[in-house]
CSV table of N, CA and C in Angstrom, one decimal:
chain,number,residue,atom,x,y,z
A,1,CYS,N,156.2,220.4,-1.1
A,1,CYS,CA,157.1,221.1,-0.2
A,1,CYS,C,156.3,222.4,0.3
A,2,GLN,N,156.5,222.7,1.5
A,2,GLN,CA,156.0,223.9,2.1
A,2,GLN,C,157.0,225.0,2.0
A,3,PRO,N,156.6,226.2,1.6
A,3,PRO,CA,157.5,227.3,1.6
A,3,PRO,C,158.0,227.6,3.0
A,4,ARG,N,159.2,228.0,3.2
A,4,ARG,CA,159.8,228.3,4.5
A,4,ARG,C,159.6,229.8,4.7
A,5,MET,N,159.0,230.1,5.9
A,5,MET,CA,158.7,231.5,6.3
A,5,MET,C,159.8,232.0,7.2
A,6,GLU,N,160.3,233.2,6.9
A,6,GLU,CA,161.4,233.8,7.7
A,6,GLU,C,160.8,234.2,9.1
A,7,LYS,N,159.6,234.6,9.2
A,7,LYS,CA,159.0,235.0,10.5
A,7,LYS,C,157.6,234.4,10.5
A,8,GLU,N,157.0,234.4,11.7
A,8,GLU,CA,155.6,233.9,11.8
A,8,GLU,C,154.7,234.8,11.1
A,9,GLU,N,153.9,234.2,10.3
A,9,GLU,CA,152.9,235.0,9.6
A,9,GLU,C,151.5,234.3,9.8
A,10,TYR,N,150.5,235.2,9.9
A,10,TYR,CA,149.1,234.7,10.1
A,10,TYR,C,148.2,235.2,9.0
A,11,LEU,N,147.1,234.6,8.9
A,11,LEU,CA,146.1,235.1,8.0
A,11,LEU,C,144.8,235.3,8.8
A,12,MET,N,144.0,236.3,8.5
A,12,MET,CA,142.8,236.5,9.3
A,12,MET,C,142.0,235.3,9.4
A,13,ILE,N,141.3,235.2,10.5
A,13,ILE,CA,140.4,234.1,10.8
A,13,ILE,C,139.0,234.6,11.0
A,14,ALA,N,138.0,234.0,10.2
A,14,ALA,CA,136.6,234.3,10.4
A,14,ALA,C,135.9,233.0,10.7
A,15,ASP,N,135.2,233.0,11.8
A,15,ASP,CA,134.5,231.7,12.2
A,15,ASP,C,133.4,232.0,13.2
A,16,THR,N,132.8,231.0,13.8
A,16,THR,CA,131.8,231.2,14.9
A,16,THR,C,132.5,230.9,16.2
A,17,MET,N,131.9,231.4,17.3
A,17,MET,CA,132.4,231.3,18.6
A,17,MET,C,132.5,229.8,19.1
A,18,LYS,N,131.6,229.0,18.5
A,18,LYS,CA,131.6,227.6,18.9
A,18,LYS,C,132.9,226.9,18.5
A,19,ASN,N,133.6,227.5,17.5
A,19,ASN,CA,134.9,226.9,17.0
A,19,ASN,C,136.1,227.7,17.5
A,20,ILE,N,136.0,228.7,18.4
A,20,ILE,CA,137.2,229.5,18.7
A,20,ILE,C,138.3,228.7,19.4
A,21,GLU,N,138.0,227.7,20.1
A,21,GLU,CA,139.1,226.9,20.7
A,21,GLU,C,139.9,226.2,19.7
A,22,LYS,N,139.5,226.0,18.5
A,22,LYS,CA,140.3,225.4,17.5
A,22,LYS,C,141.6,226.2,17.2
A,23,TYR,N,141.6,227.4,17.6
A,23,TYR,CA,142.7,228.3,17.3
A,23,TYR,C,143.7,228.5,18.4
A,24,ARG,N,143.5,227.7,19.5
A,24,ARG,CA,144.5,227.6,20.5
A,24,ARG,C,145.9,227.1,19.9
A,25,GLY,N,146.9,227.6,20.5
A,25,GLY,CA,148.3,227.2,20.1
A,25,GLY,C,148.9,228.1,19.1
A,26,LEU,N,148.2,229.1,18.5
A,26,LEU,CA,148.9,230.0,17.6
A,26,LEU,C,149.8,231.0,18.4
A,27,SER,N,149.4,231.4,19.6
A,27,SER,CA,150.3,232.2,20.4
A,27,SER,C,149.8,232.1,21.9
A,28,LYS,N,150.7,232.3,22.8
A,28,LYS,CA,150.3,232.3,24.2
A,28,LYS,C,149.2,233.3,24.5
A,29,ASN,N,149.4,234.5,24.0
A,29,ASN,CA,148.4,235.6,24.3
A,29,ASN,C,147.1,235.3,23.7
A,30,LEU,N,147.1,234.7,22.5
A,30,LEU,CA,145.8,234.4,21.9
A,30,LEU,C,145.1,233.3,22.7
A,31,ASP,N,145.9,232.4,23.3
A,31,ASP,CA,145.3,231.3,24.1
A,31,ASP,C,144.7,232.0,25.4
A,32,THR,N,145.3,233.0,25.9
A,32,THR,CA,144.7,233.7,27.1
A,32,THR,C,143.4,234.4,26.7
A,33,ALA,N,143.4,235.0,25.5
A,33,ALA,CA,142.2,235.7,25.0
A,33,ALA,C,141.0,234.7,24.8
A,34,ILE,N,141.4,233.5,24.2
A,34,ILE,CA,140.4,232.5,24.0
A,34,ILE,C,139.8,232.0,25.3
A,35,ALA,N,140.7,231.7,26.3
A,35,ALA,CA,140.2,231.3,27.6
A,35,ALA,C,139.2,232.3,28.2
A,36,PHE,N,139.6,233.6,28.1
A,36,PHE,CA,138.7,234.6,28.6
A,36,PHE,C,137.3,234.6,27.9
A,37,LEU,N,137.4,234.5,26.6
A,37,LEU,CA,136.1,234.5,25.8
A,37,LEU,C,135.2,233.3,26.1
A,38,LYS,N,135.8,232.2,26.4
A,38,LYS,CA,135.0,231.0,26.8
A,38,LYS,C,134.4,231.1,28.2
A,39,GLU,N,135.1,231.9,29.1
A,39,GLU,CA,134.7,232.0,30.5
A,39,GLU,C,133.7,233.1,30.7
A,40,TYR,N,133.8,234.2,30.0
A,40,TYR,CA,133.0,235.5,30.3
A,40,TYR,C,132.0,235.8,29.3
A,41,ASP,N,130.9,236.3,29.7
A,41,ASP,CA,129.8,236.8,28.9
A,41,ASP,C,130.1,238.2,28.5
A,42,LEU,N,130.4,238.4,27.2
A,42,LEU,CA,130.8,239.8,26.8
A,42,LEU,C,129.7,240.8,27.0
A,43,SER,N,128.5,240.4,27.0
A,43,SER,CA,127.4,241.4,27.2
A,43,SER,C,127.3,241.9,28.6
A,44,SER,N,128.0,241.2,29.5
A,44,SER,CA,128.0,241.7,30.9
A,44,SER,C,129.1,242.6,31.2
A,45,LEU,N,130.1,242.8,30.3
A,45,LEU,CA,131.2,243.7,30.5
A,45,LEU,C,130.7,245.2,30.3
A,46,PRO,N,131.2,246.1,31.1
A,46,PRO,CA,130.9,247.5,30.9
A,46,PRO,C,131.6,248.1,29.6
A,47,ASP,N,131.0,249.2,29.1
A,47,ASP,CA,131.7,249.8,28.0
A,47,ASP,C,133.0,250.3,28.5
A,48,GLY,N,134.0,250.3,27.6
A,48,GLY,CA,135.4,250.8,28.0
A,48,GLY,C,136.3,249.6,28.0
A,49,LYS,N,137.4,249.8,28.7
A,49,LYS,CA,138.5,248.8,28.7
A,49,LYS,C,138.4,247.8,29.9
A,50,THR,N,138.5,246.5,29.6
A,50,THR,CA,138.6,245.5,30.6
A,50,THR,C,140.0,244.8,30.4
A,51,VAL,N,140.8,244.9,31.4
A,51,VAL,CA,142.1,244.3,31.4
A,51,VAL,C,142.0,242.8,31.7
A,52,VAL,N,142.6,242.0,30.8
A,52,VAL,CA,142.6,240.5,31.0
A,52,VAL,C,144.0,240.1,31.5
A,53,ASP,N,145.0,240.5,30.8
A,53,ASP,CA,146.4,240.2,31.2
A,53,ASP,C,147.3,241.4,30.8
A,54,GLY,N,147.2,242.4,31.7
A,54,GLY,CA,148.0,243.6,31.5
A,54,GLY,C,147.9,244.2,30.1
A,55,ALA,N,149.0,244.6,29.5
A,55,ALA,CA,149.0,245.2,28.2
A,55,ALA,C,149.0,244.1,27.1
A,56,ARG,N,149.1,242.8,27.5
A,56,ARG,CA,149.2,241.7,26.5
A,56,ARG,C,147.8,241.3,26.0
A,57,VAL,N,146.7,241.4,26.8
A,57,VAL,CA,145.4,241.1,26.4
A,57,VAL,C,144.4,241.9,27.1
A,58,PHE,N,143.6,242.7,26.4
A,58,PHE,CA,142.5,243.5,27.0
A,58,PHE,C,141.4,243.6,26.0
A,59,VAL,N,140.2,244.0,26.6
A,59,VAL,CA,139.0,244.1,25.8
A,59,VAL,C,138.5,245.5,25.8
A,60,ASN,N,138.1,246.0,24.6
A,60,ASN,CA,137.5,247.3,24.5
A,60,ASN,C,136.0,247.0,24.1
A,61,VAL,N,135.1,247.4,24.9
A,61,VAL,CA,133.7,247.2,24.6
A,61,VAL,C,133.1,248.6,24.3
A,62,MET,N,132.4,248.7,23.2
A,62,MET,CA,131.9,250.0,22.7
A,62,MET,C,130.6,249.9,22.0
A,63,GLU,N,129.9,251.1,22.0
A,63,GLU,CA,128.8,251.3,21.1
A,63,GLU,C,129.4,251.9,19.8
A,64,ALA,N,128.9,251.5,18.7
A,64,ALA,CA,129.5,252.0,17.4
A,64,ALA,C,128.4,252.3,16.4
A,65,ASP,N,128.4,253.5,15.9
A,65,ASP,CA,127.6,253.8,14.7
A,65,ASP,C,128.3,253.3,13.5
A,66,LEU,N,127.6,252.6,12.7
A,66,LEU,CA,128.2,252.0,11.5
A,66,LEU,C,128.2,253.0,10.3
A,67,ARG,N,129.1,252.8,9.4
A,67,ARG,CA,129.4,253.7,8.3
A,67,ARG,C,129.3,253.1,7.0
A,68,GLU,N,129.2,253.9,5.9
A,68,GLU,CA,129.3,253.4,4.6
A,68,GLU,C,130.7,253.0,4.3
A,69,PRO,N,131.0,251.9,3.7
A,69,PRO,CA,132.4,251.5,3.4
A,69,PRO,C,133.1,252.4,2.4
A,70,GLU,N,132.4,253.0,1.5
A,70,GLU,CA,133.0,253.7,0.4
A,70,GLU,C,133.7,255.0,1.0
A,71,GLY,N,134.9,255.1,0.6
A,71,GLY,CA,135.7,256.3,1.0
A,71,GLY,C,136.4,256.2,2.3
A,72,ALA,N,136.0,255.2,3.2
A,72,ALA,CA,136.7,255.0,4.4
A,72,ALA,C,138.0,254.2,4.2
A,73,ALA,N,139.0,254.6,5.0
A,73,ALA,CA,140.3,253.9,4.9
A,73,ALA,C,140.3,252.6,5.7
A,74,TYR,N,141.3,251.8,5.4
A,74,TYR,CA,141.5,250.5,6.1
A,74,TYR,C,142.5,250.8,7.2
A,75,GLU,N,142.2,250.2,8.4
A,75,GLU,CA,143.1,250.3,9.5
A,75,GLU,C,144.0,249.2,9.6
A,76,TYR,N,145.1,249.4,10.3
A,76,TYR,CA,146.0,248.3,10.6
A,76,TYR,C,146.8,248.5,11.9
A,77,HIS,N,147.4,247.5,12.4
A,77,HIS,CA,148.1,247.5,13.7
A,77,HIS,C,149.4,246.8,13.4
A,78,LYS,N,150.4,247.1,14.2
A,78,LYS,CA,151.7,246.4,14.0
A,78,LYS,C,152.0,245.5,15.2
A,79,LYS,N,151.4,245.8,16.4
A,79,LYS,CA,151.7,245.0,17.6
A,79,LYS,C,150.6,244.1,18.0
A,80,TYR,N,149.4,244.5,17.8
A,80,TYR,CA,148.2,243.8,18.3
A,80,TYR,C,147.4,243.2,17.2
A,81,ALA,N,146.8,242.0,17.5
A,81,ALA,CA,145.7,241.4,16.7
A,81,ALA,C,144.4,241.9,17.3
A,82,ASP,N,143.4,242.0,16.5
A,82,ASP,CA,142.0,242.4,16.9
A,82,ASP,C,141.2,241.1,16.8
A,83,ILE,N,140.5,240.7,17.9
A,83,ILE,CA,139.4,239.8,17.8
A,83,ILE,C,138.1,240.6,17.9
A,84,GLN,N,137.4,240.7,16.8
A,84,GLN,CA,136.2,241.5,16.8
A,84,GLN,C,134.9,240.7,16.9
A,85,ILE,N,134.0,241.0,17.8
A,85,ILE,CA,132.8,240.3,18.1
A,85,ILE,C,131.7,241.2,18.3
A,86,ASN,N,130.6,241.1,17.6
A,86,ASN,CA,129.4,241.9,17.9
A,86,ASN,C,128.6,241.3,19.1
A,87,ILE,N,128.3,242.2,20.0
A,87,ILE,CA,127.5,241.8,21.2
A,87,ILE,C,126.0,241.9,20.8
A,88,ASP,N,125.7,243.0,20.2
A,88,ASP,CA,124.3,243.3,19.7
A,88,ASP,C,124.4,243.9,18.3
A,89,GLY,N,123.6,243.4,17.4
A,89,GLY,CA,123.6,244.0,16.0
A,89,GLY,C,124.5,243.2,15.1
A,90,SER,N,124.6,243.7,13.9
A,90,SER,CA,125.4,243.0,12.8
A,90,SER,C,126.1,244.1,12.0
A,91,GLU,N,127.3,243.8,11.6
A,91,GLU,CA,128.1,244.8,10.8
A,91,GLU,C,128.8,244.0,9.7
A,92,ARG,N,129.1,244.8,8.7
A,92,ARG,CA,129.9,244.3,7.6
A,92,ARG,C,131.4,244.7,7.8
A,93,TRP,N,132.3,243.9,7.4
A,93,TRP,CA,133.7,244.3,7.4
A,93,TRP,C,134.3,244.0,6.0
A,94,GLU,N,135.4,244.7,5.7
A,94,GLU,CA,136.1,244.5,4.5
A,94,GLU,C,137.6,244.3,4.8
A,95,TYR,N,138.3,243.7,3.9
A,95,TYR,CA,139.8,243.7,4.0
A,95,TYR,C,140.4,244.0,2.6
A,96,THR,N,141.6,244.4,2.6
A,96,THR,CA,142.4,244.5,1.3
A,96,THR,C,143.8,244.0,1.6
A,97,VAL,N,144.4,243.5,0.5
A,97,VAL,CA,145.8,243.0,0.6
A,97,VAL,C,146.8,244.1,0.2
A,98,ASN,N,146.3,245.2,-0.4
A,98,ASN,CA,147.2,246.3,-0.8
A,98,ASN,C,146.6,247.6,-0.4
A,99,GLY,N,147.5,248.5,0.0
A,99,GLY,CA,147.0,249.8,0.4
A,99,GLY,C,148.1,250.8,0.3
A,100,SER,N,147.8,252.1,0.2
A,100,SER,CA,148.8,253.2,0.2
A,100,SER,C,148.5,254.0,1.5
A,101,PRO,N,149.6,254.3,2.1
A,101,PRO,CA,149.5,255.0,3.4
A,101,PRO,C,148.7,256.3,3.3
A,102,GLU,N,147.9,256.5,4.4
A,102,GLU,CA,147.1,257.7,4.6
A,102,GLU,C,147.5,258.2,5.9
A,103,GLY,N,148.4,259.2,5.9
A,103,GLY,CA,148.9,259.7,7.2
A,103,GLY,C,150.0,258.8,7.7
A,104,THR,N,150.5,259.1,8.9
A,104,THR,CA,151.6,258.3,9.5
A,104,THR,C,151.0,257.3,10.5
A,105,PHE,N,151.8,256.3,10.7
A,105,PHE,CA,151.4,255.3,11.7
A,105,PHE,C,151.7,255.8,13.1
A,106,ASP,N,150.7,255.7,14.0
A,106,ASP,CA,150.9,256.2,15.4
A,106,ASP,C,151.3,255.0,16.3
A,107,VAL,N,152.6,254.9,16.6
A,107,VAL,CA,153.2,253.8,17.4
A,107,VAL,C,152.5,253.7,18.7
A,108,ALA,N,152.3,254.8,19.4
A,108,ALA,CA,151.7,254.8,20.8
A,108,ALA,C,150.3,254.2,20.8
A,109,SER,N,149.5,254.4,19.8
A,109,SER,CA,148.2,253.8,19.8
A,109,SER,C,148.1,252.6,18.9
A,110,ASP,N,149.2,252.2,18.3
A,110,ASP,CA,149.3,251.0,17.4
A,110,ASP,C,148.2,251.1,16.3
A,111,PHE,N,148.2,252.2,15.6
A,111,PHE,CA,147.1,252.4,14.7
A,111,PHE,C,147.6,253.2,13.5
A,112,GLY,N,147.2,252.7,12.3
A,112,GLY,CA,147.5,253.4,11.0
A,112,GLY,C,146.4,253.2,10.1
A,113,LEU,N,146.4,254.0,9.0
A,113,LEU,CA,145.3,253.9,8.0
A,113,LEU,C,146.0,253.8,6.6
A,114,LYS,N,145.3,253.1,5.7
A,114,LYS,CA,145.7,253.0,4.3
A,114,LYS,C,144.5,253.0,3.5
A,115,LYS,N,144.6,253.5,2.3
A,115,LYS,CA,143.6,253.5,1.3
A,115,LYS,C,143.8,252.3,0.3
A,116,GLY,N,142.7,251.7,-0.1
A,116,GLY,CA,142.9,250.6,-1.0
A,116,GLY,C,141.5,250.1,-1.5
A,117,ASP,N,141.5,249.1,-2.4
A,117,ASP,CA,140.3,248.6,-2.9
A,117,ASP,C,140.0,247.2,-2.2
A,118,ALA,N,138.8,247.0,-1.9
A,118,ALA,CA,138.4,245.8,-1.2
A,118,ALA,C,138.8,244.5,-1.9
A,119,SER,N,139.4,243.6,-1.1
A,119,SER,CA,139.8,242.2,-1.6
A,119,SER,C,138.7,241.2,-1.2
A,120,GLY,N,138.0,241.5,-0.2
A,120,GLY,CA,136.9,240.6,0.3
A,120,GLY,C,136.2,241.2,1.5
A,121,SER,N,135.1,240.5,1.9
A,121,SER,CA,134.3,241.1,3.0
A,121,SER,C,133.5,240.0,3.7
A,122,GLY,N,132.9,240.3,4.8
A,122,GLY,CA,132.1,239.4,5.5
A,122,GLY,C,131.2,240.1,6.5
A,123,THR,N,130.6,239.4,7.4
A,123,THR,CA,129.7,240.0,8.4
A,123,THR,C,130.0,239.5,9.8
A,124,LEU,N,129.8,240.3,10.7
A,124,LEU,CA,129.8,239.9,12.2
A,124,LEU,C,128.4,240.0,12.7
A,125,GLY,N,128.2,239.3,13.8
A,125,GLY,CA,126.8,239.1,14.4
A,125,GLY,C,126.5,237.7,14.4
A,126,ASP,N,125.4,237.3,15.0
A,126,ASP,CA,125.0,235.9,15.1
A,126,ASP,C,126.1,235.0,15.5
A,127,ASP,N,126.9,235.4,16.5
A,127,ASP,CA,127.9,234.6,17.2
A,127,ASP,C,129.2,234.4,16.3
A,128,ARG,N,129.4,235.2,15.3
A,128,ARG,CA,130.6,235.2,14.5
A,128,ARG,C,131.7,236.1,15.1
A,129,PHE,N,132.9,235.7,14.8
A,129,PHE,CA,134.0,236.6,15.2
A,129,PHE,C,135.0,236.7,14.0
A,130,ILE,N,135.9,237.6,14.0
A,130,ILE,CA,137.0,237.7,13.1
A,130,ILE,C,138.2,238.1,13.8
A,131,ILE,N,139.3,237.5,13.5
A,131,ILE,CA,140.6,237.9,14.0
A,131,ILE,C,141.4,238.5,12.9
A,132,PHE,N,141.8,239.8,13.1
A,132,PHE,CA,142.7,240.5,12.1
A,132,PHE,C,144.1,240.5,12.8
A,133,PHE,N,145.1,240.0,12.2
A,133,PHE,CA,146.4,239.9,12.7
A,133,PHE,C,147.2,241.2,12.4
A,134,PRO,N,148.3,241.5,13.0
A,134,PRO,CA,149.1,242.7,12.7
A,134,PRO,C,149.4,242.8,11.2
A,135,ASP,N,149.3,244.0,10.7
A,135,ASP,CA,149.6,244.4,9.3
A,135,ASP,C,148.4,244.0,8.4
A,136,GLU,N,147.4,243.4,8.8
A,136,GLU,CA,146.2,243.1,8.0
A,136,GLU,C,145.3,244.3,7.9
A,137,LEU,N,145.1,244.7,6.7
A,137,LEU,CA,144.3,245.9,6.4
A,137,LEU,C,142.8,245.6,6.5
A,138,HIS,N,142.1,246.2,7.4
A,138,HIS,CA,140.7,245.9,7.7
A,138,HIS,C,139.9,247.1,7.9
A,139,LYS,N,138.7,247.0,7.5
A,139,LYS,CA,137.7,248.1,7.6
A,139,LYS,C,136.5,247.5,8.3
A,140,PRO,N,136.4,247.6,9.6
A,140,PRO,CA,135.2,247.2,10.4
A,140,PRO,C,134.2,248.2,10.4
A,141,SER,N,133.1,247.9,11.1
A,141,SER,CA,132.0,248.9,11.4
A,141,SER,C,131.3,249.5,10.2
A,142,CYS,N,131.1,248.6,9.2
A,142,CYS,CA,130.4,249.1,8.0
A,142,CYS,C,128.9,248.7,8.1
A,143,ILE,N,128.0,249.5,7.6
A,143,ILE,CA,126.6,249.2,7.6
A,143,ILE,C,126.3,247.8,6.9
A,144,ASN,N,125.4,247.1,7.6
A,144,ASN,CA,125.0,245.8,7.1
A,144,ASN,C,123.5,245.8,7.0
A,145,GLY,N,123.0,245.9,5.8
A,145,GLY,CA,121.5,246.0,5.6
A,145,GLY,C,120.9,247.1,6.3
A,146,SER,N,120.0,246.9,7.2
A,146,SER,CA,119.3,248.0,7.9
A,146,SER,C,120.0,248.2,9.3
A,147,CYS,N,121.0,247.4,9.6
A,147,CYS,CA,121.7,247.7,10.9
A,147,CYS,C,122.7,248.8,10.8
A,148,ARG,N,122.5,249.8,11.6
A,148,ARG,CA,123.3,251.0,11.6
A,148,ARG,C,124.0,251.3,12.9
A,149,HIS,N,123.9,250.4,13.9
A,149,HIS,CA,124.5,250.6,15.2
A,149,HIS,C,124.7,249.3,15.8
A,150,VAL,N,125.9,249.1,16.5
A,150,VAL,CA,126.2,247.8,17.2
A,150,VAL,C,126.8,248.1,18.5
A,151,ARG,N,126.7,247.1,19.4
A,151,ARG,CA,127.5,247.1,20.6
A,151,ARG,C,128.5,246.0,20.3
A,152,LYS,N,129.8,246.2,20.5
A,152,LYS,CA,130.8,245.3,20.1
A,152,LYS,C,131.9,245.2,21.1
A,153,ALA,N,132.7,244.1,21.0
A,153,ALA,CA,133.9,243.9,21.8
A,153,ALA,C,135.1,243.7,20.8
A,154,VAL,N,136.1,244.4,21.1
A,154,VAL,CA,137.4,244.2,20.3
A,154,VAL,C,138.4,243.8,21.3
A,155,VAL,N,138.8,242.5,21.2
A,155,VAL,CA,139.9,242.0,22.1
A,155,VAL,C,141.2,242.3,21.5
A,156,LYS,N,142.0,243.0,22.2
A,156,LYS,CA,143.4,243.3,21.7
A,156,LYS,C,144.4,242.3,22.2
A,157,VAL,N,145.1,241.6,21.3
A,157,VAL,CA,146.0,240.6,21.7
A,157,VAL,C,147.4,240.9,21.1
A,158,GLU,N,148.3,241.1,22.1
A,158,GLU,CA,149.7,241.4,21.7
A,158,GLU,C,150.3,240.2,21.0
A,159,MET,N,150.8,240.5,19.8
A,159,MET,CA,151.4,239.4,19.0
A,159,MET,C,152.9,239.6,18.8
A,160,SER,N,153.5,240.7,19.2
A,160,SER,CA,154.9,240.9,19.0
A,160,SER,C,155.7,240.4,20.2
């Protein structure tokens, strides 16, 4: 028997871009994001925000200096999922299943921080992506080996 969920719940997804279409059907907005990712070359996008479907799906392209994971807080969102993809370079990410609030959640920017201990980790780069769904505590942009700087895209997908 499968447990019955009161609301839709998701678990983060880490995979390669060649498999991204396997995740169609989870939500209409995620389908829109996947179609965009299959059609456009992220390296051709300018830094900053590219609107795909109004406030429902947009892409933030940025240069990011990577950080040591120790002492950094985990971020989370309530409205948006993040699809994180490195355009150039490689980064390490972590997640945790439990955290204690650090400051207050900013509803306007859909951003909050929590402290916690790592439950797992992985890397981005080499055509890999990760989707962090709302309320999943994640710590992106961590140093990976000798890589200390990346150019990356974060696709914001409204899930509420």
